CSV table of C-alpha atoms in Angstrom, one decimal:
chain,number,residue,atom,x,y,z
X,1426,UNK,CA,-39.9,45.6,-41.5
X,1427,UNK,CA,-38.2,44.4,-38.3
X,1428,UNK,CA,-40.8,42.3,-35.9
X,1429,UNK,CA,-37.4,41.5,-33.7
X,1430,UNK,CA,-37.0,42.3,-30.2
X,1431,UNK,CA,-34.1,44.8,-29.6
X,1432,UNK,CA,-31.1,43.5,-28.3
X,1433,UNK,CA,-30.1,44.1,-24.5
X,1434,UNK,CA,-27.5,47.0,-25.7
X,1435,UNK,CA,-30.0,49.2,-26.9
X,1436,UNK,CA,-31.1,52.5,-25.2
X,1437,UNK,CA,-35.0,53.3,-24.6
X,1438,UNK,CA,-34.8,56.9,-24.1
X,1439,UNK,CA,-38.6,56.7,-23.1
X,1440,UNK,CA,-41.5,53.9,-23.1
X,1441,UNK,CA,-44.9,55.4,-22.7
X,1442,UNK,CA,-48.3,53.6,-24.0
X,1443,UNK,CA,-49.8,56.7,-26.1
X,1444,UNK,CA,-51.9,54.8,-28.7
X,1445,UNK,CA,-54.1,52.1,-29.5
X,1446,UNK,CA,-53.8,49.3,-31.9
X,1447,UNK,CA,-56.7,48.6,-34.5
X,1448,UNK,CA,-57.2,44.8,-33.6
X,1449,UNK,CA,-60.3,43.6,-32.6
X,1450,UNK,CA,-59.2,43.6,-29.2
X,1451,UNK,CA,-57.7,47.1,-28.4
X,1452,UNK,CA,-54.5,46.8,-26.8
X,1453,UNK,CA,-51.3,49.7,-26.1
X,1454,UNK,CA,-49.3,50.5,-28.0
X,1455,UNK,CA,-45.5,51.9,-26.7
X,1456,UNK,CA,-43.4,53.9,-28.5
X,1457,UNK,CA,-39.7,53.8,-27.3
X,1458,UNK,CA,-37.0,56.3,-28.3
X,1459,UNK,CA,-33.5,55.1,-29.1
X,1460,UNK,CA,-30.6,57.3,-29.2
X,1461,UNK,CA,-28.7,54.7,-30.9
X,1462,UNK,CA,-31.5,54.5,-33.7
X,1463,UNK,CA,-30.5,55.9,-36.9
X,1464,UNK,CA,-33.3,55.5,-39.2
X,1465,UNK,CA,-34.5,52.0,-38.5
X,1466,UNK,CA,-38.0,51.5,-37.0
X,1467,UNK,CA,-39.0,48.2,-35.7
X,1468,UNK,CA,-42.4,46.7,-33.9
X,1469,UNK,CA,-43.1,43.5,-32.3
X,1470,UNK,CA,-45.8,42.0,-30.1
X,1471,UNK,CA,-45.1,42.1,-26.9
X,1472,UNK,CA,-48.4,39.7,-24.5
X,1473,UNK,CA,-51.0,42.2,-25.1
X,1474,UNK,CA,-48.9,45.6,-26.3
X,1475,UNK,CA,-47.4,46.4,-29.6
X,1476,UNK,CA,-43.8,48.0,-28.7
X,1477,UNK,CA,-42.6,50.3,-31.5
X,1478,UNK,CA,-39.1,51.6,-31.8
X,1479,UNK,CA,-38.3,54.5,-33.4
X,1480,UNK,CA,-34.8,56.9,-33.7
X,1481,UNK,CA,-35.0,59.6,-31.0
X,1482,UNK,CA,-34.6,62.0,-33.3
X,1483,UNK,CA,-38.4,61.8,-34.9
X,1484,UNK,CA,-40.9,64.5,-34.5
X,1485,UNK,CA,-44.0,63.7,-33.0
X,1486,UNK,CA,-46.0,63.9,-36.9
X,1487,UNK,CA,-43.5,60.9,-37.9
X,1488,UNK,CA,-43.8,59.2,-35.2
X,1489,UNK,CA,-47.3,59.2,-35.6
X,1490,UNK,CA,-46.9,58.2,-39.1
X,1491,UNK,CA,-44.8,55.5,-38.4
X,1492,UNK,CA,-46.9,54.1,-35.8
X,1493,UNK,CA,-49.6,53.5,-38.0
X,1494,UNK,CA,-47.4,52.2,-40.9
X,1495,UNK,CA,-46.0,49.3,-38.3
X,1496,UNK,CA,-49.2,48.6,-36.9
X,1497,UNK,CA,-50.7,48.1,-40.3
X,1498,UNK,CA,-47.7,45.9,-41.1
X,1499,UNK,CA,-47.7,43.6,-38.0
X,1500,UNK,CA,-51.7,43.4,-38.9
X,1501,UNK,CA,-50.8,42.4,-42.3
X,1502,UNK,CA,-48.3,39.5,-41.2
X,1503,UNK,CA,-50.6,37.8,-38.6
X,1504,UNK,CA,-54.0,38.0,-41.1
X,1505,UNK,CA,-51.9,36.0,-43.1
X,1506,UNK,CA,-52.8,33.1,-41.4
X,1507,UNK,CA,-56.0,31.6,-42.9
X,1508,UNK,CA,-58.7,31.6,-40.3
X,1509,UNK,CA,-60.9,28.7,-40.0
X,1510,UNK,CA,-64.7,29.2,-40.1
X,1511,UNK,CA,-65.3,28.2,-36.6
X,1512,UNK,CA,-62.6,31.2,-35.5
X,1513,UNK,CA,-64.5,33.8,-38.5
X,1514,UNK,CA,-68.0,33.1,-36.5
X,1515,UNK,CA,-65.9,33.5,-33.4
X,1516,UNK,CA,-64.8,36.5,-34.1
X,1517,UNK,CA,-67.9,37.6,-36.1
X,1518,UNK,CA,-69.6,37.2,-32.8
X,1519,UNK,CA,-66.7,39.2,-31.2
X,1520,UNK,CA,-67.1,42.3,-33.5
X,1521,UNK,CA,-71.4,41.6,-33.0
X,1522,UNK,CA,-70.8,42.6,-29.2
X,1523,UNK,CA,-68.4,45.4,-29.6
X,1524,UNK,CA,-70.5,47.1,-32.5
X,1525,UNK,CA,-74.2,46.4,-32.1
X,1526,UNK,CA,-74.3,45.1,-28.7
X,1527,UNK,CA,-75.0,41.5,-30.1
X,1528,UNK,CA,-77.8,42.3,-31.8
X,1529,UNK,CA,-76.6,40.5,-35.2
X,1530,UNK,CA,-76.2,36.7,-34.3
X,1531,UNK,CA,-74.8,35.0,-37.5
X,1532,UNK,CA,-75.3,31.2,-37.7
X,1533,UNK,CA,-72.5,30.5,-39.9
X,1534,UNK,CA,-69.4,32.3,-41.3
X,1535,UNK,CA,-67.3,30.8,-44.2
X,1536,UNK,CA,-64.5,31.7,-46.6
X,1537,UNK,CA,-65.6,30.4,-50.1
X,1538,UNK,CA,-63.7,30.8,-53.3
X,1539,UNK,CA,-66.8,31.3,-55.9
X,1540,UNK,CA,-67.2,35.3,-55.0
X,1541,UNK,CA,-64.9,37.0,-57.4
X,1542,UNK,CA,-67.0,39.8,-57.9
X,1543,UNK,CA,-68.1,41.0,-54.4
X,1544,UNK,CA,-66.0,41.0,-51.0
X,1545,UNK,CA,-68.3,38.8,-49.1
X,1546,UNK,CA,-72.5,38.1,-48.8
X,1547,UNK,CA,-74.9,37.5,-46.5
X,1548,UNK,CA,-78.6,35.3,-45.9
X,1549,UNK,CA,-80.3,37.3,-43.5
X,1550,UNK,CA,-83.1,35.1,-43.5
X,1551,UNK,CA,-80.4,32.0,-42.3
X,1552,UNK,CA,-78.2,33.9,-40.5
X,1553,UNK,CA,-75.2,33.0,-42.7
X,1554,UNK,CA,-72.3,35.2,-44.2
X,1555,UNK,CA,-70.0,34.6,-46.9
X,1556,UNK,CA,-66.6,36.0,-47.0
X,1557,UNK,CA,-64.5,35.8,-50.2
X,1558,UNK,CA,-61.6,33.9,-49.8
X,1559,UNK,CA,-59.7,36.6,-51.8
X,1560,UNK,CA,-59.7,38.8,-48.5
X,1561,UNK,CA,-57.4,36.3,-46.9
X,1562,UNK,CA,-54.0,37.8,-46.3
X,1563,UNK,CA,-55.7,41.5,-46.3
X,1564,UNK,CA,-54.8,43.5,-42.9
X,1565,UNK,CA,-57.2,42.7,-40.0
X,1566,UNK,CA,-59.1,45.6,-40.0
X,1567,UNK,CA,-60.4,45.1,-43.8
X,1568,UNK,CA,-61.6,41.8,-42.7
X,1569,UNK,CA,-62.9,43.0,-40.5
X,1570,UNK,CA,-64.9,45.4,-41.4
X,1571,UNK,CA,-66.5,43.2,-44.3
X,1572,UNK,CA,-67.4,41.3,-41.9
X,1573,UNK,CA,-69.1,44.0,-39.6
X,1574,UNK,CA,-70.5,45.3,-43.0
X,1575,UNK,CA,-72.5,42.0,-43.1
X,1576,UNK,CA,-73.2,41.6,-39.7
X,1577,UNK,CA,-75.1,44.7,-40.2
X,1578,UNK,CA,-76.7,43.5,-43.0
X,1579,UNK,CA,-78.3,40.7,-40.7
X,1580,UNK,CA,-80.0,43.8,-39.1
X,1581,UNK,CA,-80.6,46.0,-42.4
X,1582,UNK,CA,-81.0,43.8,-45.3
X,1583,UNK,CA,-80.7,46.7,-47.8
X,1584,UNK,CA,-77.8,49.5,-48.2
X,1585,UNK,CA,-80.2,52.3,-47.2
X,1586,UNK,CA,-79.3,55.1,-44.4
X,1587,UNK,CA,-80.5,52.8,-41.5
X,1588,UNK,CA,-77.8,50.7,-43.1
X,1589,UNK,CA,-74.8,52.9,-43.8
X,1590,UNK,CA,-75.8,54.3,-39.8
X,1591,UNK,CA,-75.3,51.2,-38.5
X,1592,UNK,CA,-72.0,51.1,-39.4
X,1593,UNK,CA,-70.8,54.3,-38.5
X,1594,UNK,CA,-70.0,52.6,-35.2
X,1595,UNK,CA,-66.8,51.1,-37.1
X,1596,UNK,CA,-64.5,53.4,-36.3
X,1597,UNK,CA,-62.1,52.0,-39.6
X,1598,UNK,CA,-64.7,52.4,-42.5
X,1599,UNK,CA,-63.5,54.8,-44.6
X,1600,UNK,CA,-60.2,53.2,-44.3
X,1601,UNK,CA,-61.1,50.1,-44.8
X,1602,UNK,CA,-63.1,51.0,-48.0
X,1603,UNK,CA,-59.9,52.9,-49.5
X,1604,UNK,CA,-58.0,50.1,-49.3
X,1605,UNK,CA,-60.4,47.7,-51.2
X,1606,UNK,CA,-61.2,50.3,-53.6
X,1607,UNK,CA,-57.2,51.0,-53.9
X,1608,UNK,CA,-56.7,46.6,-54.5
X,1609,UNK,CA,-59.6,46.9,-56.9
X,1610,UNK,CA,-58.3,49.6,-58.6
X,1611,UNK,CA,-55.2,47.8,-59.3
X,1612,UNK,CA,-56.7,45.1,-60.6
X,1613,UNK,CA,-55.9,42.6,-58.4
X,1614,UNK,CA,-59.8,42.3,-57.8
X,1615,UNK,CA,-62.5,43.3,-59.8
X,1616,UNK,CA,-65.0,44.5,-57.2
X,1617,UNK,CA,-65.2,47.2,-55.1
X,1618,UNK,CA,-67.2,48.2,-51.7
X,1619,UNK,CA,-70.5,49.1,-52.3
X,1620,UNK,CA,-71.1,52.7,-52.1
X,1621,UNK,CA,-74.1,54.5,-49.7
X,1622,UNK,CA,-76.1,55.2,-52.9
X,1623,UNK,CA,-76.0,51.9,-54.4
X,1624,UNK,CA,-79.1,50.7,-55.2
X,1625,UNK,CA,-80.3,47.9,-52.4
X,1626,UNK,CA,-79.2,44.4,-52.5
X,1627,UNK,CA,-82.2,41.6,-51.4
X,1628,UNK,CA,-79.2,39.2,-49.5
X,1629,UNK,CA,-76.7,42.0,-48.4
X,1630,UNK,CA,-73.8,41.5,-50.8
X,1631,UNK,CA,-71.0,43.7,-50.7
X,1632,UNK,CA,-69.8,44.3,-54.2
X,1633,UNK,CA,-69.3,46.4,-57.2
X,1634,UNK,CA,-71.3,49.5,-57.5
């Protein structure tokens, strides 16, 4: 994948903002059409857009496609750099406001490397969540939704339908759940996320089912 700006010679056959991006903080995303564009597709940052170029020649279903796929890969590259725990309960809190109006208020948030069967953990009863540091390098939006996935615990200890409501608000769920279930299917983890029938958990754990 390209990340590079395009050089000055290139033609933008059109540049309009038509999607989102699935950060934490929404931002556009533009699409420009180059003549000159073969069958390379590129995407870079851009302040607060992601600018996606794409052959002028793609129909509207690849474009889509492709939009996705780069925005997925750009997400991938920047969650490769390790948060530290005082940016996880930053952004925790972040993801609190936008989800569930604040209502979960976690006290702490830390990677730790002794979780190697579940995704992450929580202590309702101290506020604290656990996130396994195997999760580091995964794209942003499977972060973060283990990390909304505990928040919510903080409100609904259990994995009951008050639970599995809750996070309905994540708009990424079933996505994010394929993707752990598709790294823990290739055996690059041993756990998976928990499923809406597992029994409940007393500390909200995310794991196996």
């Amino acid at each position: 994948m390209s990340a590079d700006p395009p050089h000055s010679a290139e033609s933008r056959q059109r540049s309009v903002p038509r999607y989102a991006s699935r950060s934490t903080v929404t931002s556009a995303v533009e699409v420009r059409r180059s003549a000159r564009r073969r069958r390379t597709v590129s995407a870079y940052r851009e302040g607060d857009r992601t600018i996606v170029l794409i052959p002028a020649r793609m129909s509207e279903a690849e474009e889509q496609r492709w939009v996705t796929v780069m925005l997925d890969k750009l997400a991938a590259q920047e969650s490769k750099r390790t948060l530290g725990d005082a940016e996880l309960v930053e952004r925790a809190r972040r993801l609190s406001a936008q989800y569930f109006g604040g209502r979960a208020g976690p006290a702490s948030v830390r990677w730790v490397t002794n979780q190697n069967t579940r995704w992450g953990s929580c202590t309702p009863a101290e506020g604290s969540i656990r996130l396994s540091h195997r999760l580091q390098g995964m794209p942003e939006y499977v972060v973060d939704y283990v990390l909304v996935h505990e928040l919510a615990h903080l409100l609904v200890p259990g994995h009951g339908p008050r639970f599995w409501k809750l996070l309905e608000a994540y708009p990424r769920t079933e996505r994010a759940r394929g993707y752990l279930e598709g790294v823990a299917a290739a055996g690059r983890l041993p756990s998976s996320p928990a499923d809406p029938d597992d029994p409940v958990e007393p500390d909200g754990q995310l794991t196996d089912g």
